[in-house]
Amino acid sequence: MVNLLALIRNETTKVWKKKRFAVVVLILLILIPIFVYAQMKIAQNSADKFNEDWRSELQSRITDNTNALSSNRIPEEWKQWRKALVQQLQYYLDHDINPQTPNAVTFTRTFMDNAVSLFIPLMVLAIASDLVSSERSTGTIKMLLTRPVRRWRILFSKLATLTLYVSLILVVTVLLCYAISGLVFGYAGWGEPVFVGFHIRGADVDTANVHAITQGVYLLMQSGLIWFSAMVVAIIALMVSVLVRSTAASFVTMMATIIAGTILANMASSWKSAKYLFNVNLELSGYLRGTPPPIEGMSLGFSLAVLGIWAAAALIVSFTVFTKQDILN
Amino acid sequence: MADHAKEVVLSVQNLQKSIGRKQIIRNVSFDVYAGEIFGFLGPNGSGKTTTIRMLVDLIKPTAGKILICGENINSHPDRALAHVGCIVENPEMYGYMTGWENLEQFARMQPGISERRIAEVVEIVGLDARIGDKVKTYSLGMRQRLGIAQALLCKPKLLILDEPTNGLDPKGIKELREFIRMLAGSGMSLFISSHLLSEIQLMCDRVAIIAHGEVIAVGEVDELVSQAGTYTVWQVDKPDRVKEMFEGQPDVQVVPENQHRIDESLLTTLNEPIVTVMDELLVTDWVNRLVAAGIGVQSVQRVAPSLEELFLKLTEGEKIG
C-alpha cells in the first residue's frame, strides 16, 4: 500500500510548481497596499474634520451612556449593550486611543470582513478549480490513474492538499495584511475591545448577550469562520473540477455561482427559500459583527449547517463520480 | 500450440463495453504470454483504444474479465496495475516539472522505487542529458522516452504501448523498434497497438486483429500472413502476350490491377507488372515456356501480402462506421 502522505506530497508539489500559490501571494502584495493607501486617505480626512477634541467627545459619550444605565425606563437588554459600549469607550480613553484612527489589527479585521464574500473565494478557486480538471485537459490523468493506487486515495490526497492551501492562503492573507498595514498604521491594537454576542431575532437585533472581547480574539474567531466558508467553496469547486473537463469552464462556473450569491444576498429578502443556497451563506463573519442576515431566519448555526450539508453532498458526488468515471479522453 | 507451457501475463475474457445503448466492444478475448510482443491491430474507431483503456482500468467494462498476472483489474486494480507499465495514447507528463521530478512523482505512487531505480530507467531510455530540463521543452520523441521510463519504473511484467510510433520520425521509429525487442528479450511482455500494419509485421510475434469492436483473428503474425497466400509478380517485355498465354490456364490466375492488395510502394518500381497467383513449383516451368515463345522475362518475384491484405480479407465487405 502506498503511503497517503507520499500522494499528498505529490499533489502539494504539483500545485506549488504550477506557481498557483505564488500568483495568490502576488495578488495580495499588489492589492493590500492599495487598500492600505485608501484607508490612510480616509483616516487623514476624518482627522482633519474632528481635530484634536476626540477625548472630550469620548468622555461625553461615556457620561451619556452611564446616565442611561441608571435610568429605569430603558429595557434590560439595552442596558447590557450600553454597558459593553461604555466598557469599550472607557478602554479607548484609558489607553489614549483615538477610535477613528485605524491600526494594523483593525485594518486586517475589516479587510477580512470585506474579503470573505468574493476575494477569498477567488483566491481559493485559483487553486481548487483546476485540481482535477487540469489533469484531465492535459491528459496526465491517464498516467495518474493507471498507477497501482486506488482512485479514492488520489482524490483524497487532492482534497488534503486543497485544505492545506486554503489554510495557507488565509494565514498568508492575514499576515500580509497585518505586516503591510502596520507600516502605515502601527502594529498595535491586539487588545482593543470589539463587541460580539449579537443575536438576530426576526428583524430585530437582540443585544442581551453583547460583550466586548479583544480584537486579537475577534480576529481569530473571524478567521475560523472565514476558513470554514472558504473550505466549503473549495470543496464545491473540487466537485465542479471533477465534473467539468475544462479548467476555464470549472473556474467560470464557480465564480458565477459565487457572484450570484452576493447579488442574491442583496435582493432576495422576499425569496425565503434562497437561504438554503450555499452562496448566500458564505458571509459567516457578518454574524459576529451583528449585521442583519440577507434573508430572514438565517443565523450562524443555520448557515454553518447549510454550508456543512452542501460540502458533504459535494464530497459524496466528487468521490462517487471520480472513482466510477470512465476516462474516455 | 507450443505456447501452452508459457505463463499467461494478460488474459482478456469475453470483454464487452456499451456506452448508452451502443455496444462498442463485443466479446473480445485473447491471451498474452510472458516474453512475447503482442500486436493489437485495427483501424481507427475499431475499439482499440477503448479496449486498452479497459486493460488499465481507465474504463470499466460492461461485462467480461481482465486478468493481469492472475489479478482481476476490476476488483483489485491496485494489485493488477502493479505489474503494468503503460502509455495510453500520448505520453503526457507535467510540463511545468523537469523530467526527473516527473519520474519522482510516479515513483512515489508505487512502493519500493529508489532514486537509483529512477536513474537506471533514465539511462535505459537514454535521457540522461536532458532529465533536468522542464518537460515542456522536450520534443515528442523525448516525451515518448520519458513516458517509457515512467512505465518501466516498477519493473513491469507487461508493458502496454498505445500507438507508440505515432508522431515519431523514421529514425525514432527504428530506435523504438530495437528498444522494444531489447525489452522483450529481457522477459517482459509487450502489448502494442497500431493501425499501421507494417509496424505490427516488423515488431510483433503474435497479433490480435480487431474491427468493429470484435476480434476477428488471433495468431502468429507469420502464420496469418501465409494464410492470406502469396503473389507471383512477373515483369516481361511483352505483357499483353503473356497475359494472353496465362489466360485460360487452370494452374495460373491473373489478378487484375485493382483487385490485388499488394502494398502500392512495392509495385511502383515495376513497369506493367502482371500479378498472378500460382504454385511455386510451376514458376521455372513457366519461365522456360515464355522464353521458348520468344518473350524476355525481366523479373519474377514472390510478394508476400501485407497484413493489410489479410485484414481486408478478414473484414471483407464490412464498412467502418
XYZ file of C-alpha atoms in Angstrom:
650
model
C 0.000 0.000 0.000
C 1.322 3.373 -0.939
C 1.604 5.911 1.782
C -1.098 8.607 1.641
C 1.480 11.134 2.760
C 3.537 10.435 -0.359
C 0.466 11.101 -2.510
C -0.285 14.330 -0.643
C 3.319 15.364 -1.144
C 2.909 14.746 -4.884
C -0.197 16.898 -5.088
C 1.287 19.681 -2.994
C 4.358 19.734 -5.219
C 2.192 19.959 -8.332
C 0.257 22.987 -7.073
C 3.470 24.600 -5.901
C 5.332 24.008 -9.170
C 2.391 25.335 -11.133
C 3.091 28.567 -9.227
C -0.548 28.943 -8.290
C 0.262 29.914 -4.754
C 2.865 32.393 -5.949
C 0.168 34.106 -8.015
C -2.087 34.356 -4.968
C 0.683 35.947 -2.918
C 1.481 38.314 -5.770
C -2.148 39.436 -5.988
C -2.164 40.063 -2.240
C 1.077 42.020 -2.443
C -0.436 44.293 -5.059
C -3.934 44.697 -3.629
C -3.256 45.161 0.065
C -1.079 48.284 -0.356
C -3.843 49.802 -2.489
C -6.403 49.278 0.269
C -3.965 50.476 2.891
C -3.485 53.670 0.932
C -7.248 54.159 0.607
C -7.705 53.593 4.321
C -4.928 56.087 5.079
C -6.704 58.739 2.989
C -9.951 58.142 4.880
C -8.162 58.413 8.210
C -6.492 61.679 7.187
C -9.827 63.108 6.105
C -11.565 62.356 9.362
C -8.583 63.605 11.358
C -8.902 66.949 9.562
C -12.609 67.148 10.364
C -12.605 66.143 14.023
C -9.318 67.721 15.031
C -7.994 67.092 18.493
C -11.111 67.103 20.675
C -11.810 63.352 20.369
C -11.050 62.832 24.092
C -13.757 65.170 25.260
C -16.163 63.665 22.751
C -15.442 60.179 24.067
C -15.901 61.425 27.640
C -19.301 62.896 26.870
C -20.475 59.687 25.185
C -19.408 57.700 28.249
C -21.309 60.044 30.544
C -24.425 59.869 28.402
C -24.443 56.105 28.408
C -23.675 55.731 32.097
C -26.616 58.007 32.831
C -28.842 55.926 30.645
C -27.794 52.797 32.518
C -29.164 54.087 35.779
C -32.449 55.050 34.185
C -35.473 52.782 34.830
C -37.128 53.446 31.524
C -34.563 51.587 29.483
C -35.208 47.842 28.890
C -32.789 45.387 30.459
C -31.248 44.041 27.205
C -30.460 47.535 26.010
C -28.621 48.140 29.253
C -26.401 45.167 28.547
C -25.392 46.597 25.233
C -24.751 50.042 26.679
C -22.640 48.538 29.417
C -20.432 46.945 26.769
C -20.282 50.205 24.837
C -19.195 52.131 27.920
C -16.539 49.492 28.539
C -15.222 49.942 25.036
C -15.227 53.734 25.142
C -13.540 53.681 28.531
C -10.848 51.408 27.106
C -10.134 53.879 24.310
C -9.887 56.709 26.811
C -7.684 54.784 29.238
C -5.281 53.663 26.521
C -5.251 57.017 24.762
C -6.570 55.537 21.505
C -8.498 57.620 19.039
C -11.176 55.179 17.779
C -11.214 56.989 14.435
C -7.569 56.192 13.644
C -7.103 52.691 12.355
C -4.347 50.289 13.393
C -2.983 47.194 11.691
C -5.324 44.834 13.536
C -8.443 46.883 12.785
C -7.407 47.115 9.176
C -6.845 43.356 8.931
C -10.193 42.681 10.588
C -12.062 44.992 8.200
C -10.177 43.685 5.189
C -11.024 40.080 6.051
C -14.685 41.003 6.582
C -14.841 42.510 3.131
C -12.793 39.732 1.512
C -14.935 36.835 2.654
C -17.636 37.096 0.021
C -15.552 37.477 -3.138
C -11.846 37.941 -2.705
C -11.055 34.875 -0.587
C -13.234 32.580 -2.750
C -11.470 33.918 -5.835
C -8.077 33.006 -4.436
C -9.339 29.607 -3.317
C -10.663 28.967 -6.820
C -7.281 29.800 -8.334
C -6.087 26.586 -6.727
C -9.209 24.439 -6.456
C -10.641 24.892 -9.942
C -8.018 23.021 -11.884
C -7.030 20.443 -9.313
C -8.735 17.628 -11.218
C -9.770 19.272 -14.481
C -6.197 20.235 -15.389
C -5.163 16.596 -15.134
C -7.975 15.756 -17.498
C -7.388 18.524 -20.005
C -3.659 17.799 -20.224
C -4.191 14.035 -20.233
C -1.927 13.394 -17.254
C -4.896 11.755 -15.536
C -4.164 8.672 -17.649
C -0.744 8.370 -16.044
C -2.143 9.157 -12.626
C -4.947 6.596 -12.679
C -3.001 3.756 -14.251
C -0.579 3.576 -11.322
C -1.331 0.983 -8.654
C -3.202 3.373 -6.373
C -6.919 3.292 -5.630
C -8.762 6.222 -7.132
C -10.275 7.409 -3.861
C -6.777 7.784 -2.454
C -5.813 10.048 -5.324
C -8.848 12.259 -4.778
C -8.313 12.217 -1.034
C -4.749 13.413 -1.464
C -6.050 16.220 -3.661
C -8.597 17.154 -1.009
C -5.939 17.172 1.701
C -3.714 19.355 -0.457
C -6.603 21.719 -1.050
C -7.251 22.003 2.691
C -3.597 22.757 3.222
C -3.500 25.523 0.639
C -6.806 27.087 1.722
C -5.428 27.326 5.255
C -2.172 28.706 3.952
C -3.968 31.331 1.857
C -5.869 32.579 4.910
C -2.796 32.682 7.115
C -0.797 34.492 4.451
C -3.621 36.968 3.793
C -3.865 37.861 7.486
C -0.106 38.081 7.914
C 0.416 40.217 4.810
C -2.481 42.487 5.793
C -1.034 42.986 9.235
C 2.528 43.418 8.047
C 1.767 45.869 5.246
C -0.866 47.971 7.026
C 1.307 48.052 10.146
C 3.913 50.008 8.238
C 1.398 52.847 7.940
C -0.936 52.472 10.919
C 1.371 50.897 13.519
C 1.310 47.327 14.764
C -0.685 47.910 17.970
C -4.327 47.112 18.525
C -4.472 43.463 19.608
C -6.017 44.350 22.973
C -8.700 46.743 21.712
C -12.224 45.670 22.579
C -14.796 44.636 19.987
C -18.478 43.829 20.523
C -19.715 40.313 19.997
C -22.746 38.336 21.072
C -25.422 39.847 18.877
C -28.444 37.675 18.232
C -30.703 38.316 15.336
C -34.290 37.581 16.119
C -36.584 38.240 13.204
C -35.913 41.777 12.082
C -34.539 42.854 15.458
C -31.087 42.576 16.852
C -31.064 41.106 20.333
C -28.291 42.762 22.299
C -28.852 40.992 25.621
C -25.640 38.950 25.392
C -23.418 41.565 23.897
C -19.997 41.836 25.436
C -16.593 43.093 24.443
C -13.660 40.849 23.537
C -10.196 41.822 22.430
C -9.539 42.374 18.747
C -6.985 39.563 18.740
C -9.589 37.041 19.848
C -12.075 38.526 17.413
C -9.647 38.137 14.539
C -9.104 34.516 15.477
C -12.851 33.769 15.607
C -13.404 35.633 12.389
C -10.597 33.774 10.627
C -12.037 30.460 11.774
C -15.409 31.289 10.247
C -13.821 32.553 7.047
C -11.751 29.367 6.862
C -14.948 27.339 7.097
C -16.688 29.182 4.298
C -13.505 29.113 2.180
C -13.301 25.331 2.664
C -16.911 24.935 1.542
C -16.151 26.943 -1.605
C -13.029 24.817 -2.142
C -14.888 21.526 -1.766
C -17.678 22.570 -4.123
C -15.047 23.782 -6.599
C -13.349 20.394 -6.323
C -16.627 18.740 -7.254
C -17.083 21.025 -10.268
C -13.480 20.289 -11.219
C -14.242 16.564 -11.150
C -17.389 17.017 -13.221
C -16.114 19.512 -15.792
C -13.192 18.654 -18.028
C -12.004 22.173 -18.787
C -10.328 24.322 -16.168
C -11.784 27.505 -17.619
C -15.318 26.123 -17.522
C -14.813 24.941 -13.976
C -13.490 28.320 -12.831
C -16.208 30.323 -14.576
C -18.956 28.090 -13.199
C -17.751 28.571 -9.638
C -17.101 32.286 -9.988
C -20.550 32.869 -11.486
C -22.127 30.928 -8.630
C -20.325 32.973 -6.014
C -21.075 36.305 -7.644
C -24.711 35.237 -7.984
C -24.636 34.601 -4.235
C -23.619 38.153 -3.404
C -26.242 39.554 -5.773
C -28.932 37.291 -4.329
C -27.973 38.284 -0.816
C -28.722 41.883 -1.720
C -32.093 41.290 -3.356
C -33.511 38.010 -2.153
C -35.105 39.087 1.111
C -38.527 38.233 -0.302
C -37.459 34.864 -1.717
C -37.194 32.998 1.568
C -36.037 29.607 0.339
C -32.926 31.166 -1.215
C -31.421 30.858 2.239
C -30.798 27.165 1.541
C -28.378 28.028 -1.247
C -24.757 27.801 -0.178
C -23.685 31.005 -1.891
C -25.840 33.347 0.208
C -24.486 31.776 3.411
C -20.809 32.435 2.883
C -20.564 35.671 4.841
C -20.247 33.976 8.204
C -18.236 36.723 9.864
C -21.234 39.045 9.499
C -22.900 37.168 12.356
C -20.016 38.140 14.643
C -20.470 41.814 13.810
C -24.221 41.604 14.232
C -25.097 42.732 10.723
C -28.614 41.578 9.888
C -28.509 38.497 7.607
C -29.620 38.873 3.979
C -32.668 36.662 4.442
C -34.903 36.375 7.463
C -34.441 33.234 9.519
C -30.727 32.874 8.939
C -28.405 32.563 11.900
C -24.831 31.454 12.458
C -25.943 27.916 13.281
C -28.254 27.800 10.280
C -25.556 28.982 7.886
C -22.994 26.547 9.279
C -25.481 23.696 8.834
C -26.412 24.701 5.285
C -22.754 25.032 4.282
C -21.887 21.756 6.006
C -24.614 19.884 4.137
C -23.560 21.379 0.792
C -19.949 20.443 1.412
C -20.854 16.891 2.444
C -23.017 16.448 -0.644
C -20.256 17.816 -2.862
C -17.776 15.377 -1.332
C -20.106 12.437 -1.905
C -20.643 13.434 -5.545
C -16.915 14.021 -6.107
C -15.803 10.705 -4.697
C -18.586 8.691 -6.351
C -18.006 10.190 -9.774
C -14.219 10.154 -9.554
C -13.972 6.511 -8.543
C -16.520 5.262 -11.095
C -15.919 7.579 -14.024
C -14.721 6.235 -17.393
C -11.764 8.231 -18.676
C -12.657 8.481 -22.334
C -10.175 11.107 -23.360
C 0.019 -24.687 -29.625
C 3.517 -24.600 -28.297
C 2.617 -21.667 -26.093
C 0.677 -23.797 -23.640
C 3.597 -24.123 -21.307
C 4.105 -20.365 -21.203
C 2.896 -18.177 -18.406
C -0.144 -16.041 -19.264
C 0.569 -12.435 -18.307
C -2.582 -10.854 -19.636
C -5.834 -12.666 -20.121
C -8.848 -10.941 -21.619
C -12.043 -12.924 -21.446
C -15.292 -12.019 -23.205
C -14.790 -8.334 -22.733
C -17.777 -6.135 -23.507
C -18.448 -2.434 -23.273
C -21.578 -0.475 -24.016
C -21.892 3.272 -23.864
C -25.507 4.216 -23.774
C -27.229 1.635 -25.936
C -24.358 1.350 -28.344
C -22.186 -1.697 -27.946
C -18.611 -0.639 -28.641
C -16.724 -3.778 -27.676
C -18.219 -7.208 -28.281
C -16.774 -10.346 -26.750
C -13.108 -9.562 -27.059
C -10.886 -12.423 -25.841
C -7.162 -13.082 -26.112
C -4.147 -14.072 -24.023
C -0.697 -12.539 -23.926
C 2.183 -14.773 -22.830
C 5.334 -13.934 -20.950
C 8.155 -12.526 -23.063
C 6.234 -12.024 -26.283
C 5.483 -8.933 -28.307
C 1.782 -8.930 -28.903
C 0.298 -6.703 -31.568
C -3.173 -5.238 -31.390
C -4.201 -4.204 -34.831
C -7.213 -2.324 -36.019
C -8.214 0.784 -37.918
C -9.116 3.971 -36.097
C -12.509 3.656 -34.465
C -12.379 -0.113 -34.223
C -12.388 -0.128 -30.427
C -8.643 -0.456 -29.975
C -8.192 2.438 -27.598
C -11.345 1.586 -25.657
C -10.007 -1.927 -25.121
C -6.612 -0.646 -23.993
C -8.257 1.759 -21.577
C -10.178 -1.148 -20.113
C -6.927 -3.090 -19.680
C -5.568 -0.368 -17.407
C -8.771 0.451 -15.517
C -9.426 3.820 -17.143
C -12.737 2.472 -18.431
C -14.866 -0.107 -16.624
C -16.053 -2.963 -18.812
C -19.773 -3.708 -19.022
C -19.043 -7.440 -18.891
C -16.104 -9.798 -19.094
C -12.900 -10.253 -17.187
C -9.352 -8.928 -17.435
C -6.618 -10.728 -15.508
C -3.120 -9.342 -15.249
C -0.759 -11.890 -13.715
C -3.852 -13.541 -12.315
C -5.185 -10.381 -10.632
C -8.565 -9.063 -11.692
C -8.221 -5.454 -12.794
C -11.742 -4.526 -11.743
C -11.812 -5.927 -8.254
C -8.137 -5.238 -7.434
C -6.903 -2.503 -9.752
C -4.061 -1.618 -7.396
C -2.688 -5.162 -7.323
C -3.136 -5.764 -11.038
C -1.634 -2.433 -12.110
C 1.459 -3.074 -10.005
C 2.578 -5.427 -12.807
C 1.828 -2.999 -15.617
C 3.615 -0.104 -17.213
C 1.663 1.769 -19.826
C 1.401 4.726 -22.117
C -2.138 5.368 -23.285
C -2.100 7.465 -26.449
C 0.399 10.292 -25.997
C 2.894 10.214 -23.145
C 1.512 13.183 -21.220
C 3.596 14.374 -18.298
C 3.620 17.518 -16.200
C 5.219 20.134 -18.450
C 5.972 22.511 -15.598
C 8.250 19.972 -13.924
C 11.559 18.537 -15.033
C 11.787 15.010 -16.363
C 13.361 13.883 -13.127
C 10.655 15.497 -10.991
C 8.027 13.794 -13.122
C 9.625 10.413 -12.538
C 9.831 11.170 -8.817
C 6.095 11.836 -8.809
C 5.325 8.450 -10.296
C 7.963 6.704 -8.185
C 6.203 7.916 -5.033
C 2.978 6.347 -6.246
C 4.331 2.825 -6.032
C 6.216 1.123 -3.251
C 9.898 0.295 -3.296
C 11.223 2.525 -6.055
C 14.532 4.038 -5.088
C 16.326 7.003 -6.564
C 18.746 4.511 -8.063
C 15.961 2.858 -9.990
C 14.917 6.253 -11.390
C 18.492 6.871 -12.541
C 18.510 3.381 -14.013
C 15.416 3.860 -16.195
C 16.656 7.272 -17.294
C 19.788 5.556 -18.525
C 17.845 2.757 -20.215
C 15.870 5.243 -22.327
C 18.953 7.404 -22.863
C 17.580 10.641 -21.480
C 20.434 11.431 -19.075
C 21.434 14.665 -20.751
C 18.051 16.383 -20.601
C 16.471 14.854 -17.496
C 16.966 18.085 -15.514
C 15.077 20.206 -18.068
C 11.402 21.101 -17.918
C 9.269 18.618 -19.843
C 7.557 21.407 -21.788
C 10.863 21.920 -23.623
C 11.018 18.264 -24.723
C 10.410 17.064 -28.254
C 7.802 14.400 -28.869
C 10.473 11.733 -29.132
C 11.890 12.740 -25.758
C 8.454 12.747 -24.192
C 7.964 9.264 -25.584
C 11.221 8.188 -23.907
C 10.217 9.791 -20.642
C 6.859 8.048 -20.871
C 8.588 4.717 -21.345
C 10.952 5.471 -18.455
C 7.911 6.115 -16.286
C 6.324 2.873 -17.435
C 9.492 0.910 -16.672
C 9.904 2.284 -13.127
C 8.032 -0.550 -11.453
C 9.826 -3.296 -13.449
C 6.559 -4.314 -15.085
C 5.794 -7.766 -16.422
C 3.563 -6.220 -19.031
C 4.242 -3.043 -20.937
C 1.293 -1.563 -22.798
C 2.075 0.919 -25.554
C -0.780 2.538 -27.440
C 0.286 3.568 -30.952
C 3.894 4.091 -29.854
C 5.173 5.132 -33.275
C 2.637 7.945 -33.692
C 4.394 11.196 -34.482
C 7.910 9.739 -34.435
C 10.271 10.262 -37.367
C 11.633 7.186 -39.214
C 14.813 7.184 -37.153
C 12.813 7.380 -33.937
C 10.583 4.542 -35.103
C 13.597 2.366 -35.839
C 15.120 3.100 -32.440
C 11.834 2.359 -30.739
C 11.554 -0.949 -32.555
C 15.012 -2.004 -31.408
C 14.239 -0.856 -27.912
C 11.033 -2.893 -27.819
C 12.905 -6.018 -28.975
C 15.500 -5.421 -26.274
C 12.785 -5.225 -23.612
C 11.087 -8.382 -24.858
C 14.460 -10.102 -24.762
C 14.655 -9.377 -21.051
C 11.480 -11.385 -20.460
C 8.941 -8.582 -20.446
C 5.700 -8.939 -22.383
C 4.756 -6.085 -24.648
C 1.312 -5.182 -25.837
C 1.488 -2.814 -28.774
C -1.448 -1.335 -30.586
C -1.221 0.092 -34.045
C -3.211 0.916 -37.118
C -0.001 0.633 -39.122
C 0.072 -2.892 -40.396
C 3.702 -2.842 -41.408
C 4.652 -1.854 -37.856
C 2.982 -4.919 -36.406
C 4.584 -7.093 -39.049
C 8.008 -5.723 -38.182
C 7.675 -5.841 -34.428
C 5.284 -8.464 -33.200
C 5.293 -12.190 -32.601
C 1.558 -12.579 -32.351
C -1.322 -10.341 -33.215
C -4.996 -9.861 -32.481
C -6.932 -8.090 -35.181
C -9.897 -6.034 -34.116
C -12.643 -4.489 -36.212
C -15.959 -3.038 -35.135
C -15.295 -3.978 -31.545
C -14.720 -7.638 -32.330
C -11.545 -9.653 -32.506
C -11.604 -11.242 -35.952
C -8.344 -13.173 -35.698
C -5.654 -14.023 -33.172
C -2.438 -15.824 -34.075
C 1.202 -15.797 -35.071
C 1.880 -12.937 -37.429
C 3.728 -15.186 -39.909
C 1.020 -17.825 -39.836
C -1.716 -15.318 -40.513
C 0.295 -13.789 -43.316
C 0.861 -17.119 -45.050
C -2.851 -17.848 -44.741
C -3.515 -14.897 -46.946
C -1.464 -16.526 -49.748
C 1.382 -15.027 -51.774
C 1.504 -13.487 -55.214
C 3.900 -14.120 -58.058
C 4.659 -10.911 -59.898
C 6.017 -11.038 -63.433
C 7.783 -8.383 -65.392
C 8.186 -9.126 -69.078
C 8.843 -7.254 -72.318
C 5.532 -8.230 -73.939
C 2.988 -8.085 -71.144
C -0.074 -8.390 -73.355
C 1.112 -11.611 -74.956
C 1.980 -13.124 -71.603
C -1.434 -12.235 -70.254
C -2.970 -13.998 -73.254
C -0.851 -17.080 -72.589
C -1.808 -17.149 -68.901
C -5.453 -16.716 -69.778
C -7.434 -19.917 -69.556
C -4.648 -21.895 -67.835
C -6.037 -23.863 -64.901
C -2.869 -23.517 -62.782
C -2.345 -19.761 -63.236
C -4.658 -16.991 -62.176
C -4.087 -13.438 -63.307
C -5.224 -10.892 -60.748
C -6.497 -7.666 -62.311
C -4.797 -4.479 -61.234
C -7.489 -3.175 -58.935
C -8.197 -6.472 -57.218
C -4.927 -7.406 -55.582
C -3.918 -5.793 -52.331
C -0.186 -5.605 -52.578
C 1.399 -2.595 -50.978
C 1.487 0.013 -53.748
C 5.028 1.050 -52.940
C 6.251 -2.434 -53.882
C 4.830 -2.158 -57.390
C 5.723 1.423 -58.269
C 9.229 0.465 -59.451
C 7.846 -2.188 -61.782
C 6.722 -1.444 -65.302
C 3.378 -3.065 -66.152
C 3.631 -5.890 -63.633
C 1.464 -8.940 -64.053
C 0.207 -10.145 -60.731
C -0.663 -13.812 -60.586
C -1.489 -16.494 -58.094
C 0.282 -19.751 -58.918
C 2.047 -22.682 -57.346
C 5.660 -22.016 -56.505
C 6.767 -25.192 -58.290
C 5.352 -24.088 -61.627
C 7.412 -20.905 -61.889
C 10.519 -22.495 -63.523
C 8.349 -24.334 -65.968
C 6.573 -21.152 -66.995
C 9.800 -19.188 -67.381
C 11.009 -21.831 -69.815
C 7.763 -21.726 -71.735
C 7.797 -17.928 -72.015
C 11.429 -17.858 -73.111
C 10.677 -20.528 -75.698
C 7.908 -18.310 -77.017
C 10.415 -15.506 -77.527
C 9.431 -13.396 -74.573
C 12.074 -11.662 -72.456
C 11.482 -12.311 -68.782
C 12.901 -9.401 -66.831
C 11.933 -10.464 -63.312
C 9.780 -12.846 -61.399
C 9.216 -12.234 -57.712
C 7.142 -13.612 -54.957
C 5.406 -10.914 -52.994
C 4.033 -11.652 -49.529
C 0.725 -9.951 -48.986
C 0.724 -7.238 -46.402
C -1.115 -7.621 -43.150
C -3.462 -5.075 -44.600
C -4.408 -7.576 -47.232
C -5.089 -10.093 -44.546
C -7.016 -7.551 -42.600
C -9.193 -6.685 -45.565
C -9.712 -10.329 -46.347
C -10.919 -10.966 -42.827
C -13.234 -7.987 -42.794
C -14.378 -8.365 -46.379
C -17.457 -6.399 -47.222
C -17.641 -4.585 -43.918
C -17.592 -0.859 -43.640
C -16.198 1.186 -40.831
C -18.726 3.395 -39.186
